[in-house]
Coordinates of C-alpha atoms in Angstrom, one line a residue:
Chain A
X29 CA 41.5 -63.4 12.8
X30 CA 42.4 -61.6 16.0
X31 CA 39.9 -60.9 18.8
X32 CA 40.3 -59.0 22.1
X33 CA 38.4 -60.6 24.9
X34 CA 37.7 -57.9 27.6
X35 CA 37.1 -59.4 31.0
X36 CA 34.4 -57.5 33.0
X37 CA 33.6 -58.5 36.6
X38 CA 32.8 -56.9 39.9
X39 CA 36.2 -56.0 41.3
X40 CA 34.9 -55.4 44.8
X41 CA 34.4 -59.1 45.0
X42 CA 38.2 -59.6 45.1
X43 CA 38.5 -57.4 48.2
X44 CA 36.3 -59.7 50.3
X45 CA 37.7 -63.0 49.0
X46 CA 39.6 -65.4 51.1
X47 CA 43.2 -66.4 50.1
X48 CA 42.0 -69.9 49.3
X49 CA 39.2 -68.6 47.0
X50 CA 41.4 -66.2 45.1
X51 CA 44.2 -68.8 44.9
X52 CA 41.7 -71.2 43.3
X53 CA 40.7 -68.6 40.7
X54 CA 44.3 -67.8 39.9
X55 CA 44.8 -71.5 39.4
X56 CA 41.9 -71.6 37.0
X57 CA 43.4 -68.7 35.0
X58 CA 46.7 -70.5 34.9
X59 CA 45.2 -73.7 33.5
X60 CA 43.0 -71.8 31.0
X61 CA 46.0 -69.8 29.8
X62 CA 48.1 -72.9 29.4
X63 CA 45.2 -74.6 27.5
X64 CA 44.9 -71.8 25.0
X65 CA 48.6 -71.6 24.5
X66 CA 48.8 -75.2 23.5
X67 CA 45.7 -74.9 21.3
X68 CA 47.3 -71.9 19.5
X69 CA 44.6 -69.4 20.4
X70 CA 46.8 -67.3 22.8
X71 CA 48.6 -64.2 21.6
X72 CA 48.7 -62.2 24.8
X73 CA 46.8 -61.3 28.0
X74 CA 47.1 -59.6 31.3
X75 CA 45.2 -58.9 34.4
X76 CA 44.8 -55.2 35.3
X77 CA 45.2 -53.4 38.7
X78 CA 41.8 -52.2 40.1
X79 CA 40.1 -49.2 38.8
X80 CA 41.2 -47.2 41.9
X81 CA 44.6 -47.1 40.3
X82 CA 43.3 -45.8 36.9
X83 CA 43.8 -42.4 35.5
X84 CA 41.7 -41.0 32.7
X85 CA 43.5 -38.6 30.4
X86 CA 41.9 -36.1 28.0
X87 CA 43.3 -33.2 25.9
X88 CA 40.9 -30.3 25.5
X89 CA 41.9 -27.0 23.9
X90 CA 45.5 -28.2 23.8
X91 CA 45.9 -28.8 27.5
X92 CA 46.1 -32.2 29.3
X93 CA 43.4 -32.9 31.8
X94 CA 43.7 -36.0 34.1
X95 CA 41.0 -37.4 36.4
X96 CA 41.0 -40.1 38.9
X97 CA 39.5 -43.5 37.9
X98 CA 37.5 -44.6 34.9
X99 CA 35.0 -42.0 33.5
X100 CA 31.8 -43.9 34.2
X101 CA 30.5 -45.8 37.2
X102 CA 29.5 -49.2 36.0
X103 CA 28.4 -52.3 37.8
X104 CA 31.3 -54.4 36.3
X105 CA 34.8 -53.2 35.6
X106 CA 37.4 -54.1 33.1
X107 CA 39.7 -56.4 35.0
X108 CA 41.9 -57.9 32.3
X109 CA 42.1 -59.1 28.8
X110 CA 43.2 -61.8 26.4
X111 CA 44.3 -61.2 22.8
X112 CA 43.5 -64.4 20.9
X113 CA 43.7 -65.8 17.4
X114 CA 40.5 -67.6 16.4
X115 CA 39.1 -69.1 13.2
X116 CA 35.9 -67.1 13.4
X117 CA 33.5 -65.6 15.9
X118 CA 32.1 -69.0 16.9
X119 CA 35.6 -70.2 17.7
X120 CA 36.3 -66.9 19.7
X121 CA 33.0 -67.4 21.6
X122 CA 34.1 -70.9 22.6
X123 CA 37.4 -69.6 24.0
X124 CA 35.7 -66.6 25.8
X125 CA 33.2 -69.0 27.3
X126 CA 36.1 -70.7 29.1
X127 CA 37.6 -67.6 30.8
X128 CA 36.9 -68.1 34.5
X129 CA 35.3 -64.7 35.0
X130 CA 32.5 -65.6 32.5
X131 CA 30.6 -67.4 35.3
X132 CA 30.0 -64.2 37.4
X133 CA 31.0 -61.4 35.1
X134 CA 31.0 -61.1 31.3
X135 CA 33.4 -61.2 28.4
X136 CA 33.2 -58.7 25.6
X137 CA 34.6 -60.2 22.4
X138 CA 35.8 -57.5 20.0
X139 CA 37.3 -58.2 16.6
X140 CA 40.6 -56.4 16.0
X141 CA 40.4 -54.0 13.0
X142 CA 42.9 -54.6 10.3
X143 CA 44.6 -51.4 9.3
Chain B
X6 CA 12.1 -63.8 -31.8
X7 CA 10.1 -61.4 -29.7
X8 CA 7.7 -64.2 -28.7
X9 CA 10.7 -66.3 -27.6
X10 CA 12.0 -63.3 -25.7
X11 CA 8.7 -63.0 -23.8
X12 CA 8.8 -66.7 -23.0
X13 CA 12.4 -66.5 -21.7
X14 CA 11.6 -63.3 -19.8
X15 CA 8.7 -65.2 -18.1
X16 CA 10.9 -68.2 -17.3
X17 CA 13.5 -66.0 -15.8
X18 CA 10.9 -64.1 -13.7
X19 CA 9.6 -67.4 -12.4
X20 CA 13.0 -68.7 -11.6
X21 CA 13.8 -65.5 -9.8
X22 CA 10.7 -65.8 -7.7
X23 CA 11.1 -69.5 -6.9
X24 CA 14.9 -69.9 -6.7
X25 CA 16.7 -66.6 -6.3
X26 CA 17.1 -67.2 -2.5
X27 CA 18.7 -70.6 -3.1
X28 CA 21.1 -69.2 -5.6
X29 CA 21.9 -66.3 -3.2
X30 CA 22.6 -68.7 -0.3
X31 CA 25.2 -70.6 -2.4
X32 CA 26.8 -67.4 -3.8
X33 CA 27.3 -66.1 -0.3
X34 CA 29.3 -69.2 0.5
X35 CA 31.3 -69.0 -2.7
X36 CA 32.0 -65.3 -2.5
X37 CA 32.3 -65.1 1.3
X38 CA 30.4 -61.9 1.2
X39 CA 26.7 -60.9 1.4
X40 CA 27.2 -57.8 -0.8
X41 CA 29.3 -59.5 -3.4
X42 CA 26.7 -62.4 -3.6
X43 CA 23.9 -59.9 -4.1
X44 CA 25.8 -58.3 -7.0
X45 CA 26.6 -61.7 -8.4
X46 CA 23.0 -62.8 -8.1
X47 CA 21.9 -59.7 -10.1
X48 CA 24.6 -60.3 -12.7
X49 CA 23.6 -64.0 -13.1
X50 CA 20.0 -63.1 -13.9
X51 CA 21.1 -60.4 -16.3
X52 CA 23.4 -63.0 -18.0
X53 CA 20.4 -65.4 -18.3
X54 CA 18.3 -62.7 -20.0
X55 CA 21.2 -62.1 -22.5
X56 CA 22.1 -65.7 -23.2
X57 CA 19.0 -67.8 -23.0
X58 CA 17.0 -66.3 -25.9
X59 CA 19.8 -67.4 -28.3
X60 CA 21.2 -70.5 -26.5
X61 CA 17.9 -71.8 -25.0
X62 CA 17.1 -72.3 -21.3
X63 CA 19.6 -74.8 -19.8
X64 CA 18.3 -78.1 -18.5
X65 CA 19.4 -77.3 -15.0
X66 CA 18.9 -73.6 -14.7
X67 CA 19.7 -73.2 -10.9
X68 CA 23.3 -74.6 -11.2
X69 CA 23.7 -72.5 -14.4
X70 CA 22.8 -69.4 -12.4
X71 CA 25.1 -70.3 -9.6
X72 CA 28.0 -70.8 -12.0
X73 CA 27.2 -67.6 -13.9
X74 CA 27.0 -65.7 -10.6
X75 CA 30.3 -67.1 -9.4
X76 CA 32.2 -66.2 -12.5
X77 CA 30.7 -62.7 -12.6
X78 CA 31.9 -62.3 -9.0
X79 CA 35.4 -63.5 -9.9
X80 CA 35.4 -61.0 -12.8
X81 CA 34.4 -58.2 -10.5
X82 CA 37.0 -59.1 -7.9
X83 CA 39.7 -59.3 -10.6
X84 CA 38.7 -55.9 -12.0
X85 CA 38.8 -54.4 -8.5
X86 CA 42.2 -56.0 -7.9
X87 CA 43.6 -53.7 -10.5
X88 CA 42.9 -50.7 -8.2
X89 CA 43.0 -52.4 -4.9
X90 CA 45.8 -54.7 -3.9
X91 CA 43.9 -56.3 -1.0
X92 CA 41.1 -57.5 -3.3
X93 CA 43.7 -59.6 -5.2
X94 CA 43.9 -62.0 -2.4
X95 CA 40.1 -62.3 -2.3
X96 CA 40.0 -63.0 -6.0
X97 CA 42.6 -65.7 -5.7
X98 CA 40.7 -67.3 -2.9
X99 CA 37.5 -67.3 -4.9
X100 CA 39.2 -68.8 -8.0
X101 CA 40.7 -71.5 -5.7
X102 CA 37.3 -72.3 -4.2
X103 CA 35.6 -72.2 -7.6
X104 CA 37.8 -74.9 -9.0
X105 CA 37.3 -77.1 -5.9
X106 CA 33.6 -76.5 -6.0
X107 CA 33.1 -76.8 -9.7
X108 CA 30.9 -79.9 -9.5
X109 CA 29.5 -79.3 -6.1
X110 CA 26.1 -77.6 -6.6
X111 CA 23.9 -80.6 -6.4
X112 CA 20.6 -80.1 -4.6
X113 CA 21.9 -81.2 -1.3
X114 CA 24.7 -78.7 -1.3
X115 CA 22.3 -75.9 -2.2
X116 CA 19.9 -77.0 0.6
X117 CA 22.8 -76.9 3.1
X118 CA 23.7 -73.4 1.9
X119 CA 20.1 -72.3 2.7
X120 CA 20.5 -73.7 6.2
X121 CA 23.8 -71.9 6.5
X122 CA 22.1 -68.7 5.5
X123 CA 19.3 -69.1 8.0
X124 CA 21.7 -69.8 10.9
X125 CA 23.9 -66.9 9.9
X126 CA 21.0 -64.5 9.8
X127 CA 19.8 -65.7 13.2
X128 CA 23.2 -65.8 14.8
X129 CA 22.9 -64.9 18.5
X130 CA 25.6 -62.2 18.2
X131 CA 23.1 -60.2 16.1
X132 CA 20.3 -58.3 17.9
X133 CA 16.8 -59.8 17.6
X134 CA 15.7 -56.8 15.5
X135 CA 18.6 -57.4 13.1
X136 CA 18.0 -61.2 13.0
X137 CA 14.4 -60.5 11.9
X138 CA 15.2 -57.9 9.3
X139 CA 18.1 -59.9 7.8
X140 CA 16.1 -63.2 7.7
X141 CA 13.2 -61.5 5.9
X142 CA 15.5 -59.7 3.5
X143 CA 17.9 -62.5 2.5
X144 CA 16.2 -65.8 3.3
X145 CA 12.6 -64.6 2.6
X146 CA 13.5 -62.3 -0.3
X147 CA 11.2 -59.5 0.8
X148 CA 12.3 -56.0 -0.3
X149 CA 13.6 -53.5 2.3
X150 CA 10.4 -51.4 1.6
X151 CA 8.1 -54.4 2.2
X152 CA 9.8 -55.2 5.5
X153 CA 9.8 -51.5 6.6
X154 CA 6.1 -51.2 5.7
X155 CA 5.2 -54.4 7.7
X156 CA 7.0 -53.1 10.8
X157 CA 5.7 -49.5 10.4
X158 CA 9.2 -48.2 10.1
X159 CA 10.9 -45.7 7.7
X160 CA 12.7 -47.7 4.9
X161 CA 16.0 -45.9 5.5
X162 CA 16.0 -47.0 9.2
X163 CA 15.3 -50.6 8.2
X164 CA 18.0 -50.5 5.5
X165 CA 20.5 -49.1 8.0
X166 CA 19.7 -52.0 10.3
X167 CA 20.4 -54.5 7.6
X168 CA 23.6 -52.8 6.6
X169 CA 24.8 -52.8 10.2
X170 CA 24.0 -56.5 10.6
X171 CA 25.9 -57.4 7.4
X172 CA 28.8 -55.3 8.6
X173 CA 28.9 -57.2 11.9
X174 CA 28.9 -60.5 10.1
X175 CA 31.9 -59.4 8.0
X176 CA 33.9 -57.6 10.7
X177 CA 33.4 -60.0 13.5
X178 CA 33.6 -62.9 11.1
X179 CA 30.4 -64.7 11.9
X180 CA 31.0 -68.0 10.1
X181 CA 28.7 -69.2 7.3
X182 CA 28.0 -72.6 8.7
X183 CA 25.5 -75.0 10.1
X184 CA 26.2 -75.2 13.9
X185 CA 27.9 -78.4 15.2
X186 CA 25.6 -81.0 16.8
X187 CA 26.7 -79.8 20.3
X188 CA 25.5 -76.2 19.6
X189 CA 22.5 -77.0 17.4
X190 CA 19.7 -77.1 20.0
X191 CA 20.5 -73.6 21.3
X192 CA 21.1 -72.2 17.9
X193 CA 17.9 -73.7 16.6
X194 CA 16.0 -72.0 19.5
X195 CA 17.2 -68.7 18.2
X196 CA 16.0 -69.4 14.7
X197 CA 12.6 -70.6 15.9
X198 CA 12.3 -67.5 18.1
X199 CA 13.0 -65.3 15.0
X200 CA 10.3 -67.1 13.0
X201 CA 7.8 -66.9 15.8
X202 CA 8.6 -63.2 16.3
X203 CA 7.9 -62.6 12.6
X204 CA 4.6 -64.5 12.9
X205 CA 3.5 -62.7 16.0
X206 CA 4.4 -59.3 14.5
X207 CA 1.9 -60.2 11.7
X208 CA -0.6 -61.8 14.0
X209 CA -0.9 -59.0 16.6
X210 CA 0.3 -55.8 15.1
X211 CA 2.0 -54.0 18.0
X212 CA 0.7 -50.6 16.9
X213 CA -1.4 -49.1 14.1
X214 CA -4.8 -49.6 12.9
X215 CA -4.9 -53.1 11.2
X216 CA -5.1 -56.0 13.6
X217 CA -3.7 -58.8 11.4
X218 CA -1.1 -58.5 8.7
X219 CA -1.4 -61.8 7.0
X220 CA 1.7 -61.3 4.8
X221 CA 4.1 -61.6 7.8
X222 CA 2.2 -64.6 9.1
X223 CA 2.3 -66.3 5.7
X224 CA 6.0 -65.5 5.3
X225 CA 6.8 -67.0 8.8
X226 CA 4.9 -70.1 7.9
X227 CA 6.6 -70.4 4.5
X228 CA 10.1 -70.0 6.2
X229 CA 9.2 -72.5 8.8
X230 CA 8.1 -75.0 6.1
X231 CA 11.5 -74.5 4.4
X232 CA 13.3 -75.0 7.7
X233 CA 11.4 -78.2 8.4
X234 CA 12.3 -79.4 5.0
X235 CA 16.0 -78.8 5.6
X236 CA 16.0 -79.8 9.2
X237 CA 13.2 -82.2 10.2
X238 CA 13.4 -81.6 14.0
X239 CA 10.2 -82.1 16.2
X240 CA 10.3 -78.5 17.6
X241 CA 10.4 -77.1 14.0
X242 CA 7.3 -79.1 13.3
X243 CA 5.8 -78.0 16.6
X244 CA 6.3 -74.4 15.7
X245 CA 4.9 -74.9 12.2
X246 CA 1.8 -76.6 13.8
X247 CA 1.4 -73.8 16.3
X248 CA 1.5 -71.1 13.6
X249 CA -0.9 -73.0 11.4
X250 CA -3.4 -73.4 14.3
X251 CA -3.1 -69.7 15.2
X252 CA -3.4 -68.7 11.6
X253 CA -6.4 -70.9 11.0
X254 CA -8.5 -68.5 13.2
X255 CA -7.3 -65.3 11.4
X256 CA -10.5 -64.7 9.5
X257 CA -12.6 -65.1 12.7
X258 CA -10.5 -63.0 15.0
X259 CA -11.8 -59.6 13.8
X260 CA -15.5 -58.5 13.6
X261 CA -16.8 -56.9 10.5
X262 CA -16.3 -53.5 12.1
X263 CA -12.6 -54.3 12.7
X264 CA -12.7 -55.1 16.4
X265 CA -10.9 -58.1 17.9
X266 CA -13.1 -61.0 18.9
X267 CA -12.2 -63.3 21.8
X268 CA -12.2 -67.0 21.3
X269 CA -15.6 -67.5 22.8
X270 CA -17.2 -64.9 20.4
X271 CA -15.6 -66.2 17.2
X272 CA -17.6 -67.7 14.4
X273 CA -15.9 -71.1 14.2
X274 CA -17.3 -71.7 10.8
X275 CA -14.7 -69.1 9.6
X276 CA -11.8 -71.2 10.9
X277 CA -9.6 -72.6 8.2
X278 CA -10.2 -76.4 8.3
X279 CA -7.3 -77.2 6.0
X280 CA -4.9 -75.4 8.3
X281 CA -6.4 -77.0 11.4
X282 CA -6.1 -80.5 9.8
X283 CA -2.5 -80.0 9.0
X284 CA -1.8 -78.3 12.3
X285 CA -3.3 -81.1 14.3
X286 CA -1.5 -83.8 12.3
X287 CA 1.8 -82.0 12.8
X288 CA 1.2 -81.5 16.5
X289 CA 0.6 -85.2 16.9
X290 CA 3.7 -86.1 15.0
X291 CA 5.8 -83.6 17.0
X292 CA 4.4 -85.0 20.4
X293 CA 5.0 -88.6 19.5
X294 CA 8.7 -87.9 18.9
X295 CA 9.1 -87.4 22.7
X296 CA 11.7 -84.8 21.8
X297 CA 9.2 -82.0 21.7
X298 CA 9.5 -78.6 23.4
X299 CA 7.3 -75.7 24.3
X300 CA 6.2 -74.9 20.8
X301 CA 4.7 -78.4 20.3
X302 CA 3.0 -78.1 23.7
X303 CA 1.5 -74.7 22.8
X304 CA 0.4 -76.3 19.5
X305 CA -1.3 -79.1 21.5
X306 CA -3.2 -76.4 23.4
X307 CA -4.2 -74.8 20.1
X308 CA -5.3 -78.2 18.7
X309 CA -7.7 -78.7 21.7
X310 CA -9.2 -75.3 20.9
X311 CA -9.4 -76.1 17.2
X312 CA -11.2 -79.4 17.7
X313 CA -13.8 -77.9 20.2
X314 CA -17.3 -77.1 18.7
X315 CA -17.6 -74.0 21.0
X316 CA -15.7 -72.2 23.8
X317 CA -18.1 -73.7 26.4
X318 CA -17.6 -77.3 25.1
X319 CA -13.9 -77.1 25.1
X320 CA -11.9 -79.6 27.2
X321 CA -10.6 -76.9 29.5
X322 CA -9.3 -79.5 32.0
X323 CA -7.0 -80.9 29.3
X324 CA -5.8 -77.4 28.5
X325 CA -5.0 -76.7 32.1
X326 CA -3.1 -80.0 32.2
X327 CA -1.1 -79.0 29.1
X328 CA -0.3 -75.6 30.7
X329 CA 0.9 -77.5 33.8
X330 CA 3.4 -79.4 31.6
X331 CA 4.4 -76.2 29.9
X332 CA 5.0 -74.5 33.2
X333 CA 7.3 -77.3 34.2
X334 CA 9.3 -77.0 31.0
X335 CA 9.2 -73.3 30.5
X336 CA 7.7 -71.3 33.4
X337 CA 7.0 -67.6 32.6
X338 CA 4.5 -65.1 33.9
X339 CA 2.7 -65.0 30.5
X340 CA 2.3 -68.9 30.6
X341 CA 0.9 -68.5 34.1
X342 CA -1.6 -65.9 32.9
X343 CA -2.8 -68.1 30.1
X344 CA -3.1 -71.0 32.6
X345 CA -5.1 -68.7 34.9
X346 CA -7.6 -68.0 32.0
X347 CA -8.0 -71.7 31.3
X348 CA -8.5 -72.4 35.1
X349 CA -11.2 -69.7 35.0
X350 CA -13.0 -71.5 32.2
X351 CA -12.6 -74.9 33.9
X352 CA -13.2 -74.0 37.6
X353 CA -15.0 -70.7 37.5
X354 CA -13.9 -67.0 37.2
X355 CA -13.0 -66.7 40.9
X356 CA -10.3 -69.4 40.7
X357 CA -8.8 -67.7 37.7
X358 CA -8.9 -64.2 39.3
X359 CA -7.1 -65.5 42.4
X360 CA -4.2 -66.7 40.2
X361 CA -4.0 -63.3 38.3
X362 CA -4.1 -61.4 41.5
X363 CA -1.3 -63.6 42.7
X364 CA 0.8 -62.7 39.7
X365 CA 0.1 -58.9 40.3
X366 CA 1.0 -59.3 44.0
X367 CA 4.4 -60.6 42.9
X368 CA 4.8 -57.6 40.7
X369 CA 4.6 -59.6 37.5
X370 CA 2.8 -58.4 34.3
X371 CA 1.6 -55.2 35.9
X372 CA 2.3 -53.3 32.7
X373 CA 1.0 -56.0 30.4
X374 CA -2.4 -54.9 28.9
X375 CA -3.7 -58.4 28.3
X376 CA -3.3 -59.3 32.0
X377 CA -5.4 -56.3 33.0
X378 CA -7.9 -57.1 30.2
X379 CA -8.2 -60.7 31.4
X380 CA -8.6 -59.7 35.0
X381 CA -11.3 -57.1 34.0
X382 CA -13.2 -59.9 32.1
X383 CA -13.2 -62.2 35.1
X384 CA -14.4 -59.3 37.4
X385 CA -17.1 -58.6 34.9
X386 CA -18.2 -62.2 34.9
X387 CA -18.3 -62.2 38.7
X388 CA -20.6 -59.1 38.6
X389 CA -17.9 -56.8 40.3
X390 CA -18.7 -54.0 37.9
X391 CA -16.8 -51.0 39.5
X392 CA -13.6 -53.1 39.8
X393 CA -14.1 -54.4 36.3
X394 CA -14.3 -50.8 34.9
X395 CA -11.1 -49.9 36.8
X396 CA -9.3 -52.9 35.4
X397 CA -10.5 -52.2 31.8
X398 CA -9.3 -48.6 32.2
X399 CA -5.9 -49.9 33.3
X400 CA -5.7 -52.1 30.2
X401 CA -6.8 -49.1 28.0
X402 CA -4.0 -47.0 29.4
X403 CA -1.5 -49.6 28.2
X404 CA -3.0 -50.1 24.7
X405 CA -1.8 -48.3 21.6
X406 CA -3.6 -50.4 19.0
X407 CA -6.8 -48.6 17.7
X408 CA -9.0 -51.8 17.4
X409 CA -8.1 -53.0 20.9
X410 CA -8.8 -49.6 22.3
X411 CA -12.3 -49.6 20.7
X412 CA -12.9 -53.0 22.2
X413 CA -12.0 -51.9 25.7
X414 CA -13.9 -48.7 25.4
X415 CA -17.0 -50.6 24.4
X416 CA -16.7 -53.0 27.4
X417 CA -16.4 -50.0 29.7
X418 CA -19.5 -48.4 28.1
X419 CA -21.4 -51.7 28.5
X420 CA -20.7 -51.7 32.2
X421 CA -22.6 -48.3 32.3
X422 CA -19.7 -45.9 32.7

């Protein structure tokens, strides 16, 4: 069963972080990713550029409309994701609970729909 | 023949009442689906009504019903497989597990299935509302209409809530299992919270005209007994003790005209002595385990009340002491409020009032009607009538329940306003 783990945290935090701090977090992500690769949970995953680089696209009445940024102001922003293979939701929760951002932000675990 | 038919009918009815939930719990494991298990449960009892009048009631009817339900479920899945290729896989899985499980419905296995069902219905990935509805429906066997009625809710809304919960269990694949030892304490907390929520919904109806709805209290107690039987943990026993001790005062909590009566005004002769005896014994057992938690402590407070001949002759010092331990374990504004009331009884109303004012000054419980009512009561006892009336009016503005409103209105009238 596949789950998408959406990583939400306060992206502003990254702007004020020292090089040592961010380096330490990148290291934690590297270790975590290697761990879930060897346990067989990992399918894919990526960090995302900040929301300032995002573009929201809509088509209304046949014409494309684009706006700057995500459509809603929220406290936490989508900052990256992992796609994982897990036995069931409990297994997925165990994996999500080890993603470094879980300590300050939150992880949304969504089952992938089978088409 | 017709007489035999009536006897079989009665046996089947009794079996349904006593054991349908056990059969359902095992069928959910075997079919891997709540909906398929409910269909299979229905089919199994229909099969019993067809076969037993001729063949006689089997010696072990519960395993018979489980087997019958399982084979009916396989039948249905096979029939569906003819139109739907995806179902074929499910049918194959079910047949595979059926052969493995063929001799595996001894009582222990069935007990474990009930525990699996309880933990699945109370999975923290479901909302508390959904946990309550699903637990009452599938573990308790209440009908959707009964649950909706108890929660003053339209039946379709409640039914929708149950459908969504089952849907999430299936789509997100919430596993049908007893949590591992590592996760058990946290998961058990959720289960106990659900049971206590059901109990409290019955004990203090959150709206409407009737103050106690004994059915929900009795159901919560019954479910907690079942849980204790399956999982003899001190906190389960602590919660059972707490509910028994609360429930023992049910008949005394309301006056003949339907108004709520405070502890000091209750006729203690109306307290249920059997429930008190059992509640006290269970409290003691939970406490001596030294692995107790906040439910057992609250039960201990209830036990002190239950053993006191009157409100005045209650060991309030001991109650304050128990609240102190509870605060260390599980501090919350509501615990602080209850401690303040006990302090008022032990050291005088002024001491209690200072504690409640301290809570309000921190912005805690300012929209909690019981905090305003308790404060009003202390002001009244101190003879500060005008302030007491204002405090009762604050409580009244936050109260929806008709009997509580009448009680507060009466207090205001007594103070000459």
